[in-house]
Amino acid sequence: MGYHISNSYFNAIRIYHATMELLYTTSRFVPNYKCDSEDNPIAVIGGLEFETSFYMATLLSIYRIPQLAYSSASVTNDKFSGLSIYHMVPNEAHQYKGILDLILHFRWTWIGIIVVDEHGEIFLQTMLPRFSDNGICLAFKEVVLQGTTIDYYADLVDDGMKIFDIVMKSKADAIVFFGDAESVSYLRWLVRLLNSEDPKIKSKVYIMTAQMEFSTNFYQRSWDLQVLHGMISFTFHTNEPPGFHQFLHSRKLLQAKGDSFIKVFWEQAFLCHFLDSLLEKEFDETCTGEEKLGSLPGDVFEMSMSGHSYSVYNAVYAVAYALHAMYSTLYKHQRMLGGKTWKYLGHQSWQLHHYLRRVTFNNSAGDEVLFDANGEIRTGYDIVNWVAFPNQSFVRVKVGRMDPHSQIFAINDDAITWPSWFNQQRLTDSTGHCTKLGRSYCNLWVLVYKQHFSILMNCMAEMPTTDMNDCVTCGEDLYPNMGQYQCIPKCITYLSYEDPLGGTLAICALFFSLVIILVLGIYMKNHNTPIVKANNRSITYTLLISLLFCFLSSLLFIGRPERMTCILQQTAFGIVFSVSVSCVLAKTITVVLAFMATIPGSRMRKWVGNKLSNCLVLSCSLIQTGICTVWLATCPPFPEIDKHSMSEEIILKCNEGSASFFYCVLCYLGFQAIVSFTVAFLARHLPHTFNEAKLITFSMLVFCSVWLSFVPTYLSTKGKYMVAVEIFSILASSAGLLVCIFFPKCYIIIVRPELNHREQLMNRKVK
């Protein structure tokens, strides 16, 4: 594809003129006439600013020429309604939410705002109510007006000095700077003009918006960059295509064939001139063409792909894919029409809209590119931290991201480099500044009521006042601080593996699981020995496997609650425990029946065997399974956000769905345990050859004790400790069954193998 590049000069007249030149001809300017049929634009990419894109769109839409803009789409988006424009960056409304999330993340409640012109006014109108709703106060808000006259630049100097003075005197640590493409250059120019060495300038954190492209004028390349150090900015999501960095390092002027303006860039970047160049008098050195782009300072040329550049990159490929789809379709129609060529249809730009709306592809960097119903690309923002160095170099470090479509806001606090003097202050000190009397924007007064704080807006005088009548309740996500003059975001808590308590319980569960596997291995190795064969081997193996699942089921309670884990937690626990207790009951009944069968003439011999035990285990387990099935079918458990149980925490937990079914499961387990304990207790004096009853009696005593103490403890705890109590009860009761029933037998098998013989068992019976 061929291309034309025009400069807008950030001027409306120039923008309209350049757009009309693209529409008509490069040799003669004849509005509304096409004098060169071979040189018609199929699509236009631009511009860098909101106003530039709008001015271009008003002309391009007349001819329905697709425009792919890489400027932010307006929150209202009313101006672009009905225009032939596609946005290669997210809607600005998502950035507004990201700024609010960032401020709330760091708990800054005393901030300043600087905005530029009409676009910034929209930001103020949208965000001021949101800041107020979230307990964020403004130390100041200033508007920088744009213009083009000499008087404007004189006023700009005066306004800049006033704003700079306000910023330096303000106690606000964080300043939101909502600007345009030239705002960074303006900020550097202002600091240079005032020649400020005040360390306070390095104690402010500037939050920059995505449309603020880092640009530097020719005369600024030697200026100090420290004002940018520690700055946090939202940037349009970017990714580096494979080979891009190597391409820049190997780029040479002599290889740039067909690039019409690279020589001009080369001279201004490397401060040199070519022969017969207009800049020969400006620079003494002669350009060789072998200079390396990597040697340029970062404020002159960045070696990484910026968010705006990445948007242009995606726009070019979007047009290419749409063109490919359009010509493929035309080619199919041509074949259907018997080979006749409709050349005229192949050059109509309005046809491209149909294919652009449906274009979807993965670019070479691996990102998916597609448009939504509003013609906006489905992408997000990167959160970038600027780190400046004394040698005039700087890097942009990606410290987080915001994806509005996946509802993700993530930031790595440890990766952030703060301004030079910022670390000497407490990060949340700014919250205390609102309590100072006489502040012209926001005075906060303390009330004695819990969960309330009073706000008095005093914008008229510098005098203290005490007449506070309005009490504002902290939202569900907030709680009042110790002084009760502000609301602080609640912390989100749940029992995680990173938590010491959660990690310890998980380790215990895995340890006992390994012990179970070891015991199972010992039993299988000694499968035919008398001590293993006694009391039904199949039930013994079933009990060991069910105990293994009991230990593993406790891991479902650890971690962030999800829908599936919430469903499995209580139901898996109830069913596997029911199987375990049913096996214990079956073993106890086996002991009783085996003794009764030895009595001469007893009818119990027909009941001795595996069938009764298996039927008992199956029937008892099916009853619990039925209860859990009805539970899941009627009111299944679900993940819940509890904002009320704890005053300073938001608890992520699993709601049982129905407390009745939960306690029904526990009651059924309790009934099984009591029956097993009763039968085992009555059978404890039977002959020792067959008798596991003493071991089962003690194990069920431990089991019942644990779960009887569980209910009051569970009801008296909150948050992650409630979950920890249930996990501990699962581990303790399972460990009680394991230790009391199997450890004595493992001791005989491993340490006293001479006792593991039929003769020894019969002798002990005689004794």
XYZ file of C-alpha atoms in Angstrom, residues 147-761:
615
model
C -5.020 29.525 22.019
C -2.835 30.655 19.146
C -2.366 34.412 19.552
C 0.572 36.283 21.051
C -1.635 37.445 23.906
C -2.434 33.813 24.600
C 1.221 32.908 25.100
C 1.678 35.877 27.419
C -1.335 34.776 29.431
C -0.011 31.226 29.388
C 3.140 32.363 31.163
C 1.161 34.224 33.827
C -1.277 31.357 34.345
C 1.576 28.880 34.441
C 3.363 30.818 37.184
C 0.169 30.974 39.252
C -0.488 27.257 38.829
C 3.116 26.419 39.674
C 2.901 28.494 42.853
C -0.335 26.735 43.866
C 1.208 23.307 43.246
C 4.304 24.086 45.303
C 2.311 25.436 48.249
C -0.214 22.608 48.196
C -0.017 19.758 50.667
C -1.408 17.366 48.083
C 1.013 14.565 47.191
C -0.839 13.369 44.077
C -1.727 15.634 41.156
C -3.887 14.487 38.253
C -2.708 16.182 35.048
C -5.323 15.767 32.323
C -3.634 17.217 29.270
C -3.014 16.833 25.570
C -0.112 15.771 23.369
C 1.958 18.884 24.154
C 1.308 19.002 27.915
C 4.524 17.208 28.926
C 6.530 19.712 26.911
C 4.547 22.515 28.591
C 5.284 21.098 32.044
C 9.032 20.940 31.341
C 8.945 24.433 29.880
C 7.210 25.792 32.988
C 9.745 24.261 35.389
C 12.603 25.578 33.244
C 11.081 29.055 33.004
C 10.767 29.399 36.759
C 14.214 27.863 37.274
C 12.897 26.118 40.366
C 15.268 24.121 42.542
C 12.626 23.637 45.221
C 12.780 19.985 46.392
C 8.990 20.063 46.730
C 8.751 19.756 42.963
C 10.276 16.303 43.341
C 7.852 15.332 46.109
C 4.751 15.306 43.921
C 3.357 12.306 42.096
C 1.893 13.323 38.757
C -0.809 11.096 37.300
C -0.779 11.585 33.543
C -3.449 10.555 31.064
C -2.988 8.409 27.974
C -3.410 11.187 25.413
C -0.315 12.966 26.808
C 2.365 11.820 24.399
C 5.944 12.431 25.524
C 7.312 14.963 23.081
C 10.183 17.396 23.328
C 10.927 20.486 21.354
C 14.320 21.022 19.770
C 15.444 23.473 22.442
C 14.374 21.194 25.336
C 16.656 18.238 24.666
C 19.261 19.324 27.245
C 16.750 20.232 29.949
C 16.429 18.343 33.214
C 14.029 15.375 33.165
C 13.786 14.946 36.932
C 10.342 16.560 37.037
C 9.129 13.398 35.262
C 10.827 11.029 37.724
C 8.302 8.842 39.534
C 5.401 9.977 37.365
C 2.567 7.467 36.871
C 0.733 7.542 33.578
C -1.989 5.656 31.801
C -0.916 4.673 28.298
C -2.746 2.893 25.546
C -1.895 -0.781 25.673
C 1.232 -1.579 23.715
C 3.205 -4.650 22.840
C 6.437 -5.001 20.913
C 6.220 -6.821 17.581
C 8.947 -9.452 17.139
C 12.109 -7.967 15.664
C 11.095 -4.334 16.228
C 13.934 -3.565 18.641
C 16.515 -5.206 16.383
C 15.116 -3.261 13.422
C 15.687 0.060 15.189
C 19.217 -0.880 16.237
C 20.136 -1.829 12.682
C 18.369 1.142 11.053
C 20.675 3.253 8.870
C 19.948 6.254 6.714
C 21.494 4.654 3.628
C 18.961 1.800 3.879
C 15.960 4.151 4.000
C 14.929 4.168 0.359
C 11.634 5.836 -0.441
C 11.471 7.572 2.950
C 10.982 11.223 2.074
C 11.422 12.911 5.445
C 13.929 10.726 7.305
C 16.785 13.053 6.368
C 15.098 15.952 8.135
C 14.553 13.802 11.208
C 18.145 12.540 11.051
C 19.602 16.060 11.030
C 17.472 17.285 13.936
C 17.983 14.124 15.991
C 21.764 13.834 15.612
C 22.435 17.614 15.388
C 24.217 17.303 12.055
C 23.633 18.337 8.442
C 23.894 16.839 4.985
C 25.453 18.585 2.043
C 23.232 21.282 0.514
C 20.928 21.064 3.528
C 18.959 24.043 4.834
C 20.297 23.217 8.314
C 23.939 23.526 7.268
C 24.280 26.804 9.148
C 22.595 25.405 12.253
C 24.868 22.409 12.838
C 28.611 22.157 12.417
C 28.938 18.403 12.116
C 28.221 16.547 8.890
C 25.911 13.536 8.959
C 27.498 10.281 7.838
C 24.310 8.245 7.696
C 25.927 5.600 9.908
C 24.688 7.083 13.189
C 22.850 4.714 15.542
C 19.352 5.463 16.777
C 20.179 3.696 20.035
C 22.693 6.437 20.900
C 20.008 9.154 21.046
C 18.696 10.322 24.448
C 15.281 9.053 25.454
C 13.587 12.449 25.187
C 14.673 12.652 21.533
C 13.923 9.124 20.388
C 12.530 6.155 22.320
C 13.621 2.672 21.310
C 10.393 1.088 22.512
C 7.011 1.248 20.809
C 4.691 3.744 22.458
C 0.955 3.268 22.864
C 0.163 5.726 20.073
C 2.630 4.040 17.694
C 1.165 0.633 18.534
C -2.303 1.990 17.720
C -1.073 3.214 14.313
C 0.583 -0.172 13.758
C -2.727 -1.945 14.445
C -4.635 0.552 12.296
C -2.428 -0.160 9.250
C -2.927 -3.896 9.656
C -6.684 -3.465 10.205
C -6.923 -1.618 6.873
C -4.765 -4.280 5.191
C -6.920 -7.139 6.490
C -10.123 -5.306 5.509
C -8.750 -4.624 2.018
C -7.749 -8.243 1.660
C -11.255 -9.377 2.628
C -12.847 -6.833 0.282
C -10.753 -7.797 -2.745
C -11.216 -11.488 -2.004
C -14.971 -10.952 -2.115
C -14.745 -8.938 -5.339
C -12.598 -11.648 -6.873
C -15.256 -14.259 -6.042
C -17.943 -12.082 -7.658
C -15.718 -11.626 -10.693
C -15.410 -15.381 -11.120
C -19.162 -15.821 -10.732
C -19.744 -13.221 -13.455
C -17.569 -15.092 -15.920
C -14.310 -13.245 -15.455
C -15.589 -9.702 -16.056
C -13.654 -7.163 -13.990
C -15.494 -4.455 -12.051
C -12.484 -2.233 -11.527
C -14.586 0.737 -10.455
C -16.085 -1.098 -7.495
C -12.624 -2.122 -6.294
C -11.658 1.499 -5.619
C -14.629 2.696 -3.586
C -13.585 3.542 -0.036
C -17.151 3.350 1.303
C -17.121 -0.402 0.641
C -14.368 -0.852 3.209
C -16.696 -0.075 6.137
C -18.451 -3.415 5.849
C -15.143 -5.273 6.207
C -13.604 -2.995 8.846
C -16.547 -3.557 11.187
C -16.009 -7.303 10.948
C -12.218 -7.387 10.880
C -10.595 -9.560 13.535
C -7.044 -10.841 13.639
C -4.083 -11.470 15.888
C -1.192 -9.136 15.159
C 2.444 -10.222 15.147
C 2.757 -9.316 18.844
C 0.007 -11.823 19.688
C -2.755 -9.319 20.580
C -6.251 -9.697 19.177
C -7.545 -6.733 17.169
C -11.295 -6.266 16.659
C -13.892 -3.509 16.940
C -17.036 -3.441 19.062
C -20.441 -2.225 17.952
C -19.417 1.420 18.522
C -16.368 1.147 16.265
C -13.969 1.132 19.239
C -11.152 -1.366 19.534
C -11.427 -3.857 22.377
C -8.296 -3.125 24.354
C -7.220 -1.591 27.645
C -4.607 0.597 29.276
C -1.115 0.009 30.615
C -0.086 1.731 33.850
C 3.442 3.045 33.427
C 5.977 4.432 35.903
C 8.505 6.935 34.541
C 12.066 6.644 35.839
C 14.471 9.455 34.867
C 18.257 9.324 35.185
C 20.803 12.166 35.548
C 22.270 11.452 32.081
C 19.069 12.661 30.361
C 17.822 9.138 29.788
C 14.604 7.645 31.102
C 12.632 4.426 30.963
C 8.933 3.695 31.131
C 8.326 0.732 33.425
C 5.020 -1.099 33.074
C 3.712 -1.564 36.625
C 0.098 -2.484 35.982
C -2.765 -2.735 33.566
C -6.442 -2.012 33.274
C -8.723 -4.066 31.055
C -12.271 -2.655 31.089
C -13.652 -5.621 29.143
C -12.341 -8.199 31.646
C -12.946 -5.891 34.625
C -9.277 -6.121 35.623
C -7.317 -3.458 37.482
C -3.912 -4.708 38.602
C -0.864 -2.790 39.820
C 2.443 -3.912 41.332
C 3.257 -1.467 44.140
C 6.750 -2.879 44.629
C 7.726 -2.112 41.017
C 7.017 1.619 41.358
C 9.874 4.113 41.729
C 8.548 7.144 43.594
C 9.796 10.735 43.201
C 13.060 11.595 44.950
C 11.510 13.246 48.013
C 8.272 11.324 48.045
C 9.628 8.385 50.032
C 10.375 10.685 52.985
C 6.666 11.193 53.457
C 4.116 8.660 54.493
C 2.137 7.563 51.493
C -1.150 8.197 53.271
C -0.142 11.409 55.036
C -2.136 13.331 52.490
C -5.316 12.084 54.143
C -4.589 14.156 57.218
C -4.365 17.463 55.405
C -8.126 17.741 55.140
C -8.408 18.331 58.885
C -6.539 21.656 58.864
C -8.737 24.672 59.565
C -9.019 27.515 57.109
C -8.388 25.385 54.006
C -10.174 27.133 51.156
C -11.517 23.980 49.495
C -12.330 21.326 52.029
C -12.537 21.333 55.835
C -13.297 18.034 57.554
C -14.631 17.902 61.123
C -14.766 14.923 63.441
C -18.036 13.481 64.717
C -18.390 10.904 67.482
C -20.764 8.670 65.543
C -19.290 5.408 64.317
C -19.383 4.872 60.551
C -19.933 8.597 59.927
C -17.823 11.620 59.153
C -18.715 15.246 58.613
C -17.737 17.308 55.582
C -17.969 21.084 55.499
C -17.175 22.804 52.223
C -15.812 26.269 52.944
C -14.857 27.974 49.696
C -15.515 31.570 50.688
C -13.117 32.442 53.519
C -9.917 31.429 55.234
C -11.594 31.536 58.666
C -12.291 28.418 60.729
C -15.929 27.517 61.284
C -17.667 24.942 63.443
C -21.205 24.740 62.120
C -21.403 21.230 60.759
C -24.807 19.740 60.132
C -24.275 17.118 57.432
C -23.198 13.609 58.333
C -22.082 11.361 55.476
C -22.205 7.609 55.930
C -19.207 5.678 54.672
C -20.088 3.406 51.784
C -20.216 -0.351 52.070
C -16.671 -0.582 50.695
C -15.296 1.996 53.159
C -14.807 2.456 56.883
C -13.931 5.541 58.982
C -10.374 6.076 60.189
C -9.434 6.475 63.850
C -10.244 10.183 63.823
C -13.449 9.510 61.873
C -12.865 12.396 59.486
C -12.452 10.322 56.341
C -13.434 7.000 54.802
C -10.793 4.393 54.022
C -11.285 1.521 51.549
C -11.810 -1.827 53.242
C -9.292 -4.590 52.642
C -10.465 -7.688 50.783
C -9.718 -10.840 52.778
C -10.138 -14.573 52.371
C -8.176 -17.603 53.505
C -5.424 -17.905 50.900
C -2.391 -20.113 50.506
C -0.162 -17.055 50.971
C -1.727 -16.415 54.362
C 0.309 -18.079 57.185
C -2.818 -19.699 58.593
C -3.991 -20.968 55.210
C -0.505 -22.178 54.282
C -0.128 -24.066 57.571
C -3.487 -25.821 57.183
C -2.666 -26.738 53.576
C 0.675 -28.233 54.638
C -1.058 -30.246 57.376
C -3.617 -31.557 54.884
C -0.897 -32.643 52.469
C 1.157 -34.192 55.278
C -1.717 -36.358 56.521
C -2.542 -37.277 52.911
C 0.985 -38.618 52.509
C 0.639 -40.515 55.793
C -2.597 -42.090 54.538
C -0.867 -43.156 51.319
C 1.974 -44.643 53.387
C -0.448 -46.606 55.602
C -2.325 -47.805 52.526
C 0.970 -48.998 51.042
C 1.839 -50.872 54.239
C -1.546 -52.602 54.260
C -1.326 -53.565 50.600
C 2.191 -54.957 51.074
C 0.920 -57.091 53.980
C -2.363 -57.856 52.287
C -2.530 -61.538 53.324
C -1.389 -61.222 56.928
C -3.901 -62.024 59.722
C -4.017 -58.501 61.178
C -4.970 -57.023 57.792
C -7.422 -59.782 56.926
C -9.263 -59.338 60.226
C -12.373 -57.150 60.155
C -12.956 -57.030 56.400
C -10.073 -55.878 54.176
C -12.255 -54.240 51.527
C -13.919 -52.001 54.113
C -10.490 -51.144 55.526
C -9.240 -50.034 52.106
C -12.438 -48.048 51.501
C -11.965 -46.320 54.862
C -8.357 -45.397 54.044
C -9.269 -44.002 50.625
C -12.198 -42.015 52.024
C -9.925 -40.567 54.733
C -7.493 -39.521 51.996
C -10.291 -37.614 50.268
C -11.321 -36.111 53.616
C -7.871 -34.561 53.997
C -7.797 -33.383 50.387
C -11.321 -31.922 50.591
C -10.045 -29.374 53.110
C -7.991 -27.763 50.318
C -11.257 -26.710 48.636
C -11.796 -24.242 51.484
C -8.487 -22.441 50.856
C -8.143 -19.839 48.105
C -10.400 -17.251 46.492
C -14.000 -18.498 46.544
C -15.274 -19.450 43.099
C -18.620 -20.868 42.023
C -17.358 -24.412 41.511
C -15.282 -24.567 44.712
C -18.230 -23.266 46.721
C -20.462 -26.017 45.310
C -17.878 -28.724 46.038
C -16.788 -27.580 49.512
C -19.635 -28.712 51.743
C -21.024 -31.439 49.479
C -17.648 -33.175 49.012
C -16.932 -32.858 52.711
C -20.339 -34.285 53.689
C -20.237 -37.260 51.297
C -16.647 -38.414 51.936
C -17.088 -38.086 55.700
C -20.304 -40.061 55.476
C -18.419 -42.844 53.661
C -15.696 -42.810 56.337
C -18.114 -43.009 59.273
C -20.163 -45.672 57.435
C -17.005 -47.773 57.082
C -16.301 -47.415 60.798
C -19.874 -48.464 61.580
C -19.550 -51.447 59.200
C -16.299 -52.548 60.864
C -17.931 -52.305 64.298
C -20.940 -54.360 63.240
C -18.549 -56.882 61.641
C -16.872 -57.346 65.043
C -20.221 -57.971 66.748
C -21.518 -60.364 64.083
C -18.250 -62.292 63.963
C -18.436 -62.953 67.699
C -22.111 -63.869 67.644
C -21.511 -66.274 64.747
C -19.122 -68.350 66.920
C -21.914 -69.215 69.337
C -23.188 -72.765 68.595
C -26.509 -72.743 66.766
C -26.375 -69.026 66.011
C -28.311 -67.782 62.975
C -25.902 -64.888 62.542
C -23.472 -66.895 60.431
C -25.430 -66.088 57.275
C -24.906 -62.360 57.908
C -21.142 -62.630 58.302
C -19.316 -61.560 55.136
C -18.701 -58.650 52.830
C -22.252 -58.258 51.511
C -23.734 -56.821 54.689
C -20.795 -54.445 55.203
C -20.872 -53.234 51.626
C -24.632 -52.731 51.696
C -24.347 -50.802 54.971
C -21.637 -48.474 53.612
C -23.507 -47.952 50.350
C -26.906 -47.266 51.915
C -25.594 -44.863 54.565
C -23.562 -42.962 51.954
C -26.495 -42.777 49.545
C -28.647 -41.081 52.170
C -26.028 -38.313 52.572
C -25.626 -38.104 48.793
C -29.382 -37.653 48.451
C -29.377 -34.813 50.980
C -26.536 -33.078 49.105
C -28.275 -33.582 45.739
C -31.475 -31.932 46.974
C -29.329 -29.156 48.473
C -27.604 -28.448 45.156
C -30.866 -28.655 43.214
C -32.789 -26.215 45.425
C -30.362 -23.685 46.942
C -26.742 -24.453 46.061
C -23.815 -22.652 47.724
C -22.427 -19.610 45.913
C -19.560 -17.110 46.321
C -20.524 -14.061 48.353
C -18.979 -10.670 49.130
C -19.645 -9.894 52.784
C -19.220 -6.174 53.467
C -20.955 -6.044 56.840
C -19.578 -8.740 59.162
C -16.225 -6.974 59.681
C -15.930 -3.224 60.068
C -12.585 -2.896 58.254
C -12.626 -5.853 55.885
C -14.579 -7.129 52.894
C -14.830 -10.902 53.245
C -14.928 -13.157 50.224
C -16.619 -16.359 51.298
C -18.912 -19.146 50.206
C -22.526 -18.773 51.237
C -24.033 -22.165 52.063
C -27.188 -21.216 50.192
C -29.291 -22.943 52.813
C -28.150 -23.138 56.435
C -30.806 -25.809 57.026
C -29.217 -28.213 54.557
C -25.741 -27.484 55.943
C -26.793 -28.392 59.482
C -28.798 -31.324 58.135
C -25.553 -32.733 56.670
C -23.783 -32.204 60.006
C -26.639 -33.779 61.967
C -26.621 -36.866 59.766
C -22.864 -37.222 60.287
C -23.420 -36.786 64.007
C -26.117 -39.482 63.986
C -23.784 -41.916 62.211
C -20.952 -41.131 64.611
C -23.130 -41.635 67.710
C -24.433 -44.985 66.434
C -20.889 -46.140 65.660
C -19.664 -45.005 69.073
C -22.539 -46.740 70.861
C -22.081 -50.075 69.054
C -18.302 -49.975 69.508
C -18.649 -49.126 73.208
C -20.971 -52.075 73.803
C -18.629 -54.416 71.914
C -15.432 -53.352 73.636
C -15.276 -56.489 75.903
C -15.577 -59.043 73.070
C -12.661 -61.474 72.498
C -9.525 -59.647 71.337
C -9.020 -61.839 68.266
C -11.811 -60.109 66.390
C -11.936 -56.909 68.356
C -11.301 -53.460 66.871
C -14.073 -52.072 69.037
C -11.764 -50.484 71.622
C -9.854 -48.623 68.902
C -13.075 -47.579 67.183
C -14.597 -46.440 70.502
C -11.699 -44.111 71.184
C -11.567 -42.840 67.576
C -15.292 -42.026 67.558
C -14.928 -40.336 70.930
C -12.327 -38.039 69.379
C -14.515 -37.571 66.293
C -17.616 -36.613 68.280
C -15.644 -34.300 70.583
C -14.207 -32.386 67.633
C -17.546 -31.833 65.913
C -19.442 -31.029 69.118
C -16.938 -28.238 69.787
C -17.054 -27.179 66.116
C -20.626 -25.832 66.137
C -20.270 -23.147 68.866
C -16.771 -22.216 67.679
C -17.919 -21.919 64.060
C -20.840 -19.686 65.005
C -18.668 -17.383 67.141
C -16.001 -16.655 64.485
C -16.075 -14.479 61.367
C -14.205 -14.092 58.125
C -11.353 -16.354 57.214
C -11.174 -17.715 60.763
C -14.608 -19.292 60.323
C -13.239 -21.196 57.334
C -10.102 -22.105 59.294
C -12.236 -23.597 62.103
C -14.012 -25.910 59.661
C -10.724 -26.969 58.038
C -9.214 -27.679 61.459
C -12.241 -29.787 62.426
C -11.949 -31.788 59.192
C -8.233 -32.406 59.739
C -8.544 -33.155 63.466
C -11.430 -35.630 63.136
C -9.844 -37.384 60.142
C -6.507 -37.579 61.928
C -8.288 -39.033 64.977
C -9.698 -41.898 62.902
C -6.352 -42.474 61.205
C -4.259 -42.506 64.375
C -6.623 -44.395 66.658
C -7.598 -47.179 64.232
C -4.534 -47.733 62.032
C -1.432 -46.695 63.949
C -1.619 -49.595 66.499
C -1.860 -52.105 63.648
C 0.966 -50.437 61.714
C 3.044 -50.686 64.878
C 2.511 -54.460 64.979
C 3.164 -54.881 61.238
C 6.415 -52.855 61.232
C 7.835 -53.079 64.775
C 6.355 -56.357 66.130
C 5.899 -58.616 63.065
C 6.118 -61.748 65.280
C 2.675 -60.888 66.643
C 1.191 -60.821 63.141
C 0.511 -64.590 63.044
C -2.665 -66.607 63.464
C -1.137 -68.659 66.312
C -0.382 -65.503 68.279
C -3.906 -64.225 67.802
